[in-house]
């Protein structure tokens, strides 16, 4: 009889723990959804660009334009190019909901040849935290 009571007690506590964990997961899902709906959302007009044919040593520029379609201020914390031949520039000022912003990239084709594809990663207070931009060029000697 004592063993049955112990077994019932163990099973009861186990079920209580499982139910509590499930309720905690549901709460976290709700909180994550609520947070996401209140966060900033970056929407780029385009995330890729083709410079076409450029001469070796030519420097070309492209501006990626975006809109904050979220409900809070958009803060770009860092823009990182995949190599030293690309230099990004951006404003560190907050972009308010509904407003537009720009990220300028400058590509130096010096020493490159043929098809070249590069990436630029934008880090911001968005979900997900980073957005990948890309461009390509065909460099002729």
Short mmCIF file of C-alpha atoms in Angstrom, two decimals:
data_model
loop_
_atom_site.label_atom_id
_atom_site.label_comp_id
_atom_site.label_asym_id
_atom_site.label_seq_id
_atom_site.Cartn_x
_atom_site.Cartn_y
_atom_site.Cartn_z
CA UNK A 1 0.00 0.00 0.00
CA UNK A 2 2.85 2.34 0.89
CA UNK A 3 4.47 1.68 -2.52
CA UNK A 4 1.23 2.51 -4.35
CA UNK A 5 0.93 5.79 -2.41
CA UNK A 6 4.54 6.68 -3.28
CA UNK A 7 3.93 5.81 -6.94
CA UNK A 8 0.79 7.97 -7.06
CA UNK A 9 2.70 10.84 -5.42
CA UNK A 10 5.57 10.57 -7.91
CA UNK A 11 3.22 10.41 -10.90
CA UNK A 12 1.22 13.40 -9.59
CA UNK A 13 4.33 15.55 -9.14
CA UNK A 14 5.62 14.51 -12.57
CA UNK A 15 2.35 15.47 -14.25
CA UNK A 16 2.31 18.76 -12.35
CA UNK A 17 5.85 19.51 -13.58
CA UNK A 18 4.97 18.69 -17.20
CA UNK A 19 1.82 20.82 -17.09
CA UNK A 20 3.71 23.73 -15.54
CA UNK A 21 6.41 23.51 -18.21
CA UNK A 22 3.79 23.47 -20.98
CA UNK A 23 2.06 26.51 -19.53
CA UNK A 24 5.43 28.28 -19.31
CA UNK A 25 6.11 27.52 -22.99
CA UNK A 26 2.73 28.94 -24.01
CA UNK A 27 3.44 32.10 -22.02
CA UNK A 28 6.85 32.47 -23.70
CA UNK A 29 5.29 32.03 -27.12
CA UNK A 30 2.78 34.74 -26.35
CA UNK A 31 5.49 37.03 -25.03
CA UNK A 32 7.69 36.43 -28.08
CA UNK A 33 4.75 37.17 -30.39
CA UNK A 34 3.83 40.29 -28.46
CA UNK A 35 7.43 41.51 -28.56
CA UNK A 36 7.74 40.75 -32.29
CA UNK A 37 4.56 42.68 -33.07
CA UNK A 38 5.96 45.67 -31.18
CA UNK A 39 9.46 45.55 -32.69
CA UNK A 40 10.87 47.37 -35.66
CA UNK A 41 10.67 45.64 -39.03
CA UNK A 42 13.06 46.55 -41.83
CA UNK A 43 11.77 46.14 -45.39
CA UNK A 44 14.27 46.76 -48.18
CA UNK A 45 13.11 47.86 -51.62
CA UNK A 46 15.62 45.30 -52.93
CA UNK A 47 18.24 43.15 -51.22
CA UNK A 48 20.35 42.55 -54.32
CA UNK A 49 21.98 44.63 -57.03
CA UNK A 50 23.85 43.90 -60.27
CA UNK A 51 26.46 46.49 -61.25
CA UNK A 52 26.85 44.79 -64.61
CA UNK A 53 30.24 45.09 -66.29
CA UNK A 54 32.86 47.29 -64.60
CA UNK A 55 36.51 47.87 -65.40
CA UNK A 56 39.23 46.63 -63.07
CA UNK A 57 39.99 49.48 -60.66
CA UNK A 58 36.61 51.19 -61.15
CA UNK A 59 34.77 52.27 -57.98
CA UNK A 60 30.99 51.96 -58.06
CA UNK A 61 28.25 52.81 -55.55
CA UNK A 62 24.75 51.58 -54.82
CA UNK A 63 22.17 52.73 -52.27
CA UNK A 64 19.87 50.18 -50.65
CA UNK A 65 16.70 51.91 -49.50
CA UNK A 66 14.41 50.57 -46.80
CA UNK A 67 11.32 51.37 -44.72
CA UNK A 68 10.66 50.70 -41.05
CA UNK A 69 7.27 48.96 -41.30
CA UNK A 70 7.27 48.05 -37.59
CA UNK A 71 5.76 49.78 -34.57
CA UNK A 72 8.93 51.01 -32.86
CA UNK A 73 12.14 52.87 -33.71
CA UNK A 74 14.54 51.05 -36.00
CA UNK A 75 18.17 51.23 -34.86
CA UNK A 76 20.88 49.97 -37.18
CA UNK A 77 23.76 48.94 -34.95
CA UNK A 78 26.27 47.75 -37.55
CA UNK A 79 26.65 47.17 -41.28
CA UNK A 80 29.45 44.74 -42.14
CA UNK A 81 30.82 43.96 -45.60
CA UNK A 82 32.14 40.51 -46.50
CA UNK A 83 35.49 41.96 -47.62
CA UNK A 84 37.64 45.09 -47.52
CA UNK A 85 36.78 45.98 -51.13
CA UNK A 86 33.30 47.06 -50.00
CA UNK A 87 32.68 50.01 -47.69
CA UNK A 88 29.18 50.53 -46.30
CA UNK A 89 27.89 53.75 -44.74
CA UNK A 90 24.64 54.39 -42.90
CA UNK A 91 23.06 56.70 -40.39
CA UNK A 92 23.09 55.66 -36.75
CA UNK A 93 20.00 57.81 -36.10
CA UNK A 94 16.74 55.98 -35.28
CA UNK A 95 14.30 55.44 -38.15
CA UNK A 96 10.78 56.02 -36.89
CA UNK A 97 7.89 53.70 -37.89
CA UNK A 98 6.79 54.40 -41.47
CA UNK A 99 9.97 56.35 -42.27
CA UNK A 100 12.68 55.48 -44.80
CA UNK A 101 16.43 55.08 -44.55
CA UNK A 102 19.42 54.29 -46.77
CA UNK A 103 22.57 52.22 -46.72
CA UNK A 104 25.25 53.26 -49.21
CA UNK A 105 27.84 50.74 -50.35
CA UNK A 106 30.99 51.53 -52.30
CA UNK A 107 32.70 48.69 -54.17
CA UNK A 108 36.30 48.97 -55.35
CA UNK A 109 36.90 46.48 -58.19
CA UNK A 110 40.68 46.91 -58.08
CA UNK A 111 42.36 43.51 -58.39
CA UNK A 112 39.13 41.63 -59.05
CA UNK A 113 38.42 39.69 -62.21
CA UNK A 114 35.36 37.95 -63.66
CA UNK A 115 32.10 37.38 -61.78
CA UNK A 116 32.25 38.88 -58.29
CA UNK A 117 29.52 38.46 -55.67
CA UNK A 118 29.72 40.18 -52.28
CA UNK A 119 27.50 40.36 -49.20
CA UNK A 120 26.73 43.08 -46.71
CA UNK A 121 25.13 42.20 -43.38
CA UNK A 122 22.86 44.73 -41.67
CA UNK A 123 22.46 44.35 -37.89
CA UNK A 124 19.49 46.08 -36.27
CA UNK A 125 16.92 45.81 -33.48
CA UNK A 126 14.74 43.58 -35.67
CA UNK A 127 13.70 39.94 -35.71
CA UNK A 128 15.84 38.40 -37.07
CA UNK A 129 18.69 40.63 -35.94
CA UNK A 130 20.53 40.57 -39.27
CA UNK A 131 19.53 41.05 -42.91
CA UNK A 132 21.75 40.01 -45.81
CA UNK A 133 22.22 42.31 -48.80
CA UNK A 134 24.19 41.27 -51.85
CA UNK A 135 25.56 42.64 -55.10
CA UNK A 136 27.44 41.32 -58.07
CA UNK A 137 29.58 42.66 -60.85
CA UNK A 138 31.52 41.36 -63.79
CA UNK A 139 35.01 42.86 -63.62
CA UNK A 140 36.97 43.15 -66.89
CA UNK A 141 40.73 43.71 -66.95
#
